[in-house]
Coordinates of C-alpha atoms and ligand atoms in Angstrom, one line a residue:
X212 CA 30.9 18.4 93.2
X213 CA 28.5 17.2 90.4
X214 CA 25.6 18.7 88.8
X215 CA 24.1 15.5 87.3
X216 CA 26.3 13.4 85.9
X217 CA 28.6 16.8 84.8
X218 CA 32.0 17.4 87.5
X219 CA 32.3 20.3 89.0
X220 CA 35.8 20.7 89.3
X221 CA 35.9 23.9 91.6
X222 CA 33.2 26.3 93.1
X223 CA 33.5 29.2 91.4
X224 CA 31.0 29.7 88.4
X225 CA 30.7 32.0 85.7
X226 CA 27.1 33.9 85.3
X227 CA 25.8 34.5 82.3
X228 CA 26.3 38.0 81.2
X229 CA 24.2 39.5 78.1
X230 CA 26.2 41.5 75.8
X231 CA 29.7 40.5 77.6
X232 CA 29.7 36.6 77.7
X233 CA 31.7 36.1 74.4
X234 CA 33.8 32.8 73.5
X235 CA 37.0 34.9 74.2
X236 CA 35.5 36.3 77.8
X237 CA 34.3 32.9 78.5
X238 CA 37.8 31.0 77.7
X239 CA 40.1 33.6 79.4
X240 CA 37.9 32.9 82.4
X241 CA 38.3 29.3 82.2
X242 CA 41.8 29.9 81.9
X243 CA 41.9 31.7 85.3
X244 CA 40.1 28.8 87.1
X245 CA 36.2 29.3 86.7
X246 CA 34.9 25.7 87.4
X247 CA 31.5 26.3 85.7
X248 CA 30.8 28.5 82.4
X249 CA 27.3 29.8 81.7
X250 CA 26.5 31.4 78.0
X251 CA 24.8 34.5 78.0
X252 CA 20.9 34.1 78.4
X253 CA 19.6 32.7 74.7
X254 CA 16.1 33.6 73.5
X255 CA 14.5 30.2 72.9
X256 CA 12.5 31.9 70.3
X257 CA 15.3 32.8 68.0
X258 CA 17.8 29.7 68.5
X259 CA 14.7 27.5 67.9
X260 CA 14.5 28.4 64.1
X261 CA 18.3 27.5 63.3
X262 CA 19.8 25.0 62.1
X263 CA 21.8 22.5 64.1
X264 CA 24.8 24.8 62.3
X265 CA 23.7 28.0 62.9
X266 CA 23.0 26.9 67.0
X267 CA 26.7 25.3 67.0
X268 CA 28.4 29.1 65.4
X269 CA 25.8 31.3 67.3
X270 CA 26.8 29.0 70.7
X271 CA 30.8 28.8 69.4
X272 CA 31.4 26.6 72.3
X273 CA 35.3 25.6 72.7
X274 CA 36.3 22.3 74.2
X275 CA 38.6 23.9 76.9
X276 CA 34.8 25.6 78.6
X277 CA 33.6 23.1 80.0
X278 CA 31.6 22.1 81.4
X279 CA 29.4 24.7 79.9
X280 CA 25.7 25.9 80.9
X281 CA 23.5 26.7 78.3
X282 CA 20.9 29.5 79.5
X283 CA 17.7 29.5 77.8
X284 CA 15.1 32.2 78.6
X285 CA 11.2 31.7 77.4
X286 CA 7.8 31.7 79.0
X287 CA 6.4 28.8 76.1
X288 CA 6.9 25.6 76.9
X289 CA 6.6 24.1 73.0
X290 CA 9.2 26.7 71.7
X291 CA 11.2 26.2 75.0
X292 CA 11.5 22.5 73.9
X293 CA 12.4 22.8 70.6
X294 CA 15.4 25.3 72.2
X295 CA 16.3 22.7 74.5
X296 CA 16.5 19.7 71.3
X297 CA 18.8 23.0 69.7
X298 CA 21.0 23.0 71.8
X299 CA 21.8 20.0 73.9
X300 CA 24.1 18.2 71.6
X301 CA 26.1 21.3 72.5
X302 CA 25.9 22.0 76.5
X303 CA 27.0 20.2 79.4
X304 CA 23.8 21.6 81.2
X305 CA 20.6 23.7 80.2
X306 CA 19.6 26.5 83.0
X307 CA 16.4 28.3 82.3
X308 CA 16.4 32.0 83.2
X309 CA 14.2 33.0 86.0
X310 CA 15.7 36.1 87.2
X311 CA 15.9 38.4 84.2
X312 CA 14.0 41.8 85.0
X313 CA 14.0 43.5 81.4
X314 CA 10.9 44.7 80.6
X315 CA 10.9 43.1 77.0
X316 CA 10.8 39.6 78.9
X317 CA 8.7 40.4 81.7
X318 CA 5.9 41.5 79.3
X319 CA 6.1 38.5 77.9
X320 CA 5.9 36.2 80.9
X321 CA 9.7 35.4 81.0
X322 CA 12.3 36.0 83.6
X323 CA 11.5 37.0 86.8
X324 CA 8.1 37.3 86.0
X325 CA 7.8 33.3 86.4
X326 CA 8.6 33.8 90.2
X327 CA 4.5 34.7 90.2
X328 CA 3.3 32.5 88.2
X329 CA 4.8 28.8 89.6
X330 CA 2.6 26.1 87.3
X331 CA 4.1 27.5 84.3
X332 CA 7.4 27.3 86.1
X333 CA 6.9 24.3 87.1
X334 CA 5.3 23.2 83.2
X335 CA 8.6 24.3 81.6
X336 CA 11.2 22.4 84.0
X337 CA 9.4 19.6 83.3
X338 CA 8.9 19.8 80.0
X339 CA 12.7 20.3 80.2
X340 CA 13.5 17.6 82.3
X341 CA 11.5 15.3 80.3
X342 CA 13.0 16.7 76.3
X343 CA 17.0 16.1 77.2
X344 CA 19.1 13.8 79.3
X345 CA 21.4 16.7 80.5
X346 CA 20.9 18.2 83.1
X347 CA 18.8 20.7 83.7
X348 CA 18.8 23.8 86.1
X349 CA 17.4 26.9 87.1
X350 CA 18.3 30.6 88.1
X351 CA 16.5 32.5 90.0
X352 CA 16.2 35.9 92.3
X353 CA 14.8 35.2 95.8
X354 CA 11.0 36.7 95.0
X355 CA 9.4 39.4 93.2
X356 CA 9.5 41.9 96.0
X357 CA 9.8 42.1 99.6
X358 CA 6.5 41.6 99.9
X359 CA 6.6 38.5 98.0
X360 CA 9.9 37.0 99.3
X361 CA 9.4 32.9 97.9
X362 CA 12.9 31.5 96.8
X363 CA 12.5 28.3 99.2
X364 CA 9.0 27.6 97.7
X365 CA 10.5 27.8 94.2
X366 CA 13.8 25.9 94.8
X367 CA 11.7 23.5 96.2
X368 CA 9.7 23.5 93.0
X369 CA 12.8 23.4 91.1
X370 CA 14.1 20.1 92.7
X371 CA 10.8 18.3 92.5
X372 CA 10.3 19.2 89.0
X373 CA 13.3 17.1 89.0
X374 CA 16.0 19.6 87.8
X375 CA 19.9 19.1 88.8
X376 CA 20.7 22.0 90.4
X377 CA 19.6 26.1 91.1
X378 CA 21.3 29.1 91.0
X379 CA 20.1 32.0 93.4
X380 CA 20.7 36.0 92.7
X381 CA 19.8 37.0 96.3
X382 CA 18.1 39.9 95.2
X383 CA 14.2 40.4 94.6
X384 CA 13.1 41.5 91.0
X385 CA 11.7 44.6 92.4
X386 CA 15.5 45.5 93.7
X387 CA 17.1 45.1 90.6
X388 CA 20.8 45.5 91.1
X389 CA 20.0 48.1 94.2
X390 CA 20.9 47.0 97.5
X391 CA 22.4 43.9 99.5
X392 CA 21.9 40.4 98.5
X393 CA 20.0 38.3 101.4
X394 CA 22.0 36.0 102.7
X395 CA 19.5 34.4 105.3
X396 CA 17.2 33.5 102.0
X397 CA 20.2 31.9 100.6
X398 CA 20.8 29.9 103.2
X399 CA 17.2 29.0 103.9
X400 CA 17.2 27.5 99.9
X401 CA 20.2 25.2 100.8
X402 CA 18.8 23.9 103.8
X403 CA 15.8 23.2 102.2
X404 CA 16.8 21.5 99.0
X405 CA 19.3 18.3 98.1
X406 CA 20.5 19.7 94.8
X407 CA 23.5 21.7 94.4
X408 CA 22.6 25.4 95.4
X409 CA 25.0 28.4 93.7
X410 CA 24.8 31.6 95.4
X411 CA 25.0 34.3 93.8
X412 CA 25.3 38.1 94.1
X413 CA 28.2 41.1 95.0
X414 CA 30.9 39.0 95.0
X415 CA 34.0 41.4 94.4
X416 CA 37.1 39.4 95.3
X417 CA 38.1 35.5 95.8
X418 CA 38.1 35.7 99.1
X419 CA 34.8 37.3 99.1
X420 CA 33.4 34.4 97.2
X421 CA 35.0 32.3 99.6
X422 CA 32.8 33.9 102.4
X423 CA 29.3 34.1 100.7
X424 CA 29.8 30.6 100.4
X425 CA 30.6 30.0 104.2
X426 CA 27.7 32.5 105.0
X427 CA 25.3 30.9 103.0
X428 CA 26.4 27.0 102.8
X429 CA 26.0 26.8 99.5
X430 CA 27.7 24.8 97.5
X431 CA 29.1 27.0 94.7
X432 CA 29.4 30.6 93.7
X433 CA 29.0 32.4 90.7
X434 CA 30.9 36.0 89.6
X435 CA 29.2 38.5 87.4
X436 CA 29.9 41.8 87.2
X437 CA 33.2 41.8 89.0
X438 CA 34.4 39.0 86.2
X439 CA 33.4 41.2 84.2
X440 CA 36.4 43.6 84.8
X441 CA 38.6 41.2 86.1
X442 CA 38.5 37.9 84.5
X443 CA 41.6 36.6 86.4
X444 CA 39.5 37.0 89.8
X445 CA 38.7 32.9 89.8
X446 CA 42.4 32.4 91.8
X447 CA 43.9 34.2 94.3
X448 CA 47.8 34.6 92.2
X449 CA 48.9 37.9 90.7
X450 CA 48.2 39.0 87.6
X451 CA 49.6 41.2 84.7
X452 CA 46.7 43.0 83.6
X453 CA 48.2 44.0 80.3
X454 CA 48.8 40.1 79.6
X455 CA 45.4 39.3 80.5
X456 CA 44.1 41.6 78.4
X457 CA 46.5 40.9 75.2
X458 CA 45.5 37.5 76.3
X459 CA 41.9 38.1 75.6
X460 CA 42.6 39.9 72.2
X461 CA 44.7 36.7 71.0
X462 CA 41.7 34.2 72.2
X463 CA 39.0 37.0 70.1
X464 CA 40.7 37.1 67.2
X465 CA 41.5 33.3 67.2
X466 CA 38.1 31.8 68.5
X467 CA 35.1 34.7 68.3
X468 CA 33.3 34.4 64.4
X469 CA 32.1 38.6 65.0
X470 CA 35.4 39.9 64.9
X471 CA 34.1 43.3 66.4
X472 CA 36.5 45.9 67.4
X473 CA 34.2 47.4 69.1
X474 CA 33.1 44.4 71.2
X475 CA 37.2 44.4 71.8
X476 CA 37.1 47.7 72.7
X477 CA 34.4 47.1 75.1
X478 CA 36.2 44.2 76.9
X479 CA 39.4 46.0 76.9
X480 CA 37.8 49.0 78.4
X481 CA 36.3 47.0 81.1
X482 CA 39.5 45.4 81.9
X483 CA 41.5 48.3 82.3
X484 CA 39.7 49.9 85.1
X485 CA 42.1 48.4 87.9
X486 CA 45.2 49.3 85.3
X487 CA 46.7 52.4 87.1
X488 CA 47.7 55.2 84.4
X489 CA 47.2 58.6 83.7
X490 CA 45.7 58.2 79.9
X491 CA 42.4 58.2 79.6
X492 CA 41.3 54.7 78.8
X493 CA 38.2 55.8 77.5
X494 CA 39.9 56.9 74.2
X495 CA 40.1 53.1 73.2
X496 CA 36.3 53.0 72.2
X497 CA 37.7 55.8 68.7
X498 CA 39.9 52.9 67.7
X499 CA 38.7 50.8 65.0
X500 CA 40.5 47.9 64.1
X501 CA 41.5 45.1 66.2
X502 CA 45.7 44.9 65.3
X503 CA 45.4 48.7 66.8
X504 CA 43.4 48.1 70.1
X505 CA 46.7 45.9 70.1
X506 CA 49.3 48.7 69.5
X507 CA 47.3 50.8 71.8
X508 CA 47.0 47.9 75.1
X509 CA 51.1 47.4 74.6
X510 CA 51.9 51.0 74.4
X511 CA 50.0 51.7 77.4
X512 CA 51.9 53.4 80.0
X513 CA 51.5 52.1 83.9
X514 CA 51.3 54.7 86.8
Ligands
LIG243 C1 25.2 43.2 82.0 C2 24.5 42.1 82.7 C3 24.0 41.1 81.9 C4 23.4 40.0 82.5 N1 22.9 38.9 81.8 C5 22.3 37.9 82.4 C6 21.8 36.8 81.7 O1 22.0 36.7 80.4 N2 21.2 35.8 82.3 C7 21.1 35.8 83.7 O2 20.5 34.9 84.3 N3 21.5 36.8 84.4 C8 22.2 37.8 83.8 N4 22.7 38.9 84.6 C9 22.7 38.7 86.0 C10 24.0 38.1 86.5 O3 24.2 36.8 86.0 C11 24.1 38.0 88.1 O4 23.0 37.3 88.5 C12 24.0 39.4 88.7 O5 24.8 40.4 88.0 C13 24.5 39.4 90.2 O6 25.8 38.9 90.3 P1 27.1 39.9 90.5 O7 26.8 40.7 91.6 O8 28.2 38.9 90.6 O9 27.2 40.6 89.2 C14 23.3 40.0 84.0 C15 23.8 41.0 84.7 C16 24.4 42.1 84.1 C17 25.0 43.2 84.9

């Protein structure tokens, strides 16, 4: 599978993830199979004004990612292509969010809210297209609202704004996370596009990604939320949770430039929810340093 020029070398992607897609997520992910890594959504506003320095620590792209996708959300089409000149000598790909629903981004024309408006979609793929020689994709929901349901038109638009590939969160804008992902709307985009499709959306298990795949044709699937808690779900083999998540600690503290113990914390947190014991897990957020998290992840008892 190739998106552009860039292998695939499985079909299991990575989504971007605000607020959870750091380096050490990202790499322990990779190390459990995930073909395709997306960054987190990047405000083309801010990484615009950096310097090519600042955009490579702010990125903190390892080797072992890729190929990595560089998500880029804006609604202006100069500041979106200074963005894309930021950051290209860094990604593999550059995706531009369509899909976001906060209401930050949707006030200002971003996200989602370019479902409704398709020139301007249309004016920023291109402009896209036309500022790097990566490749360049989109992600998008399926519409605005039920009433409004118009993910062919747009992949459509997509492809003959000449971008490499799409990436479709079956949901409408209006659902938010509420709901079941549409299938049928899924599998209408394949068949009516030539570009790699991802599908996206409620994908809880391998298996399970292996199926929206067969119900939708697409060619790839991406994992958000249930990567989220269990990084390891890109292969099928058992895992030691405790390693995993000891795993992640040794790739933070060798890799991230925060250094957060809370943003450990966080991840740790969200790993342990299939761990099975009787402590309350919770209790790691009071812990402040990293070594400690640690002490705290290897003392934990199972059961
Ligand atoms: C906490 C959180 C942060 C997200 N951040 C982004 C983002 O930065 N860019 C984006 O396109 N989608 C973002 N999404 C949407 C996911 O990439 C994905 O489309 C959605 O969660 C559905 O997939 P899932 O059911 O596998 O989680 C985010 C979702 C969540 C829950």
């Amino acid at each position: 599978m190739k998106i552009g020029t860039v292998e695939i070398p499985n079909r299991f992607v990575l989504a971007p993830l605000a607020g959870i897609s750091c380096t050490a997520f990202r790499m322990l992910c990779k190390e459990n199979g995930a073909g395709l890594i997306y960054t987190q959504m990047i405000d083309a506003d801010l990484i615009s004004q950096k310097t090519q320095h600042e955009v490579k620590q702010f990125l903190n792209i390892q080797e072992m990612e890729r190929p990595v996708t560089v998500q880029l959300i804006s609604s202006e089409k100069n500041v979106l292509v200074k963005a894309v000149q930021a950051v290209e000598q860094f990604a593999d790909i550059i995706d531009l969010n369509v899909g976001c629903i906060e209401e930050d981004f949707l006030q200002k024309g971003c996200g989602a809210s370019l479902l409704k408006d398709l020139p301007k979609l249309e004016t920023l793929l291109r402009a896209m297209v036309d500022t790097t020689e990566k490749p360049v994709s989109a992600k998008i929901r399926i519409g605005w609202d039920n009433q409004h349901i118009n993910g062919v038109a747009v992949a459509q638009l997509i492809e003959n704004a000449g971008a490499s590939a799409l990436c479709v969160h079956g949901r409408t804008a209006d659902q938010g996370y509420a709901g079941k992902v549409n299938w049928t709307i899924m599998r209408q985009i394949k068949g009516k596009v030539t570009i790699p499709v991802i599908a996206n959306g409620d994908v809880t298990s391998y298996n399970d990604g292996l199926a929206l795949l067969r119900k939708t044709g697409c060619d790839l699937v991406m994992i958000g939320r249930e990567a989220q808690h269990c990084p390891w779900m890109f292969h099928e083999k058992p895992v030691d949770i405790k390693q995993q998540i000891l795993r992640f600690i040794e790739l933070y503290e060798q890799y991230e430039v925060r250094q957060s113990p809370v943003e450990v914390a966080d991840h740790v947190f969200w790993m342990l929810r299939d761990f099975k014991t009787t402590e309350d897990t919770k209790k790691v957020h009071v812990i402040t340093t990293i070594p400690r998290i640690k002490r705290y992840v290897n003392r934990l008892s199972s059961g």
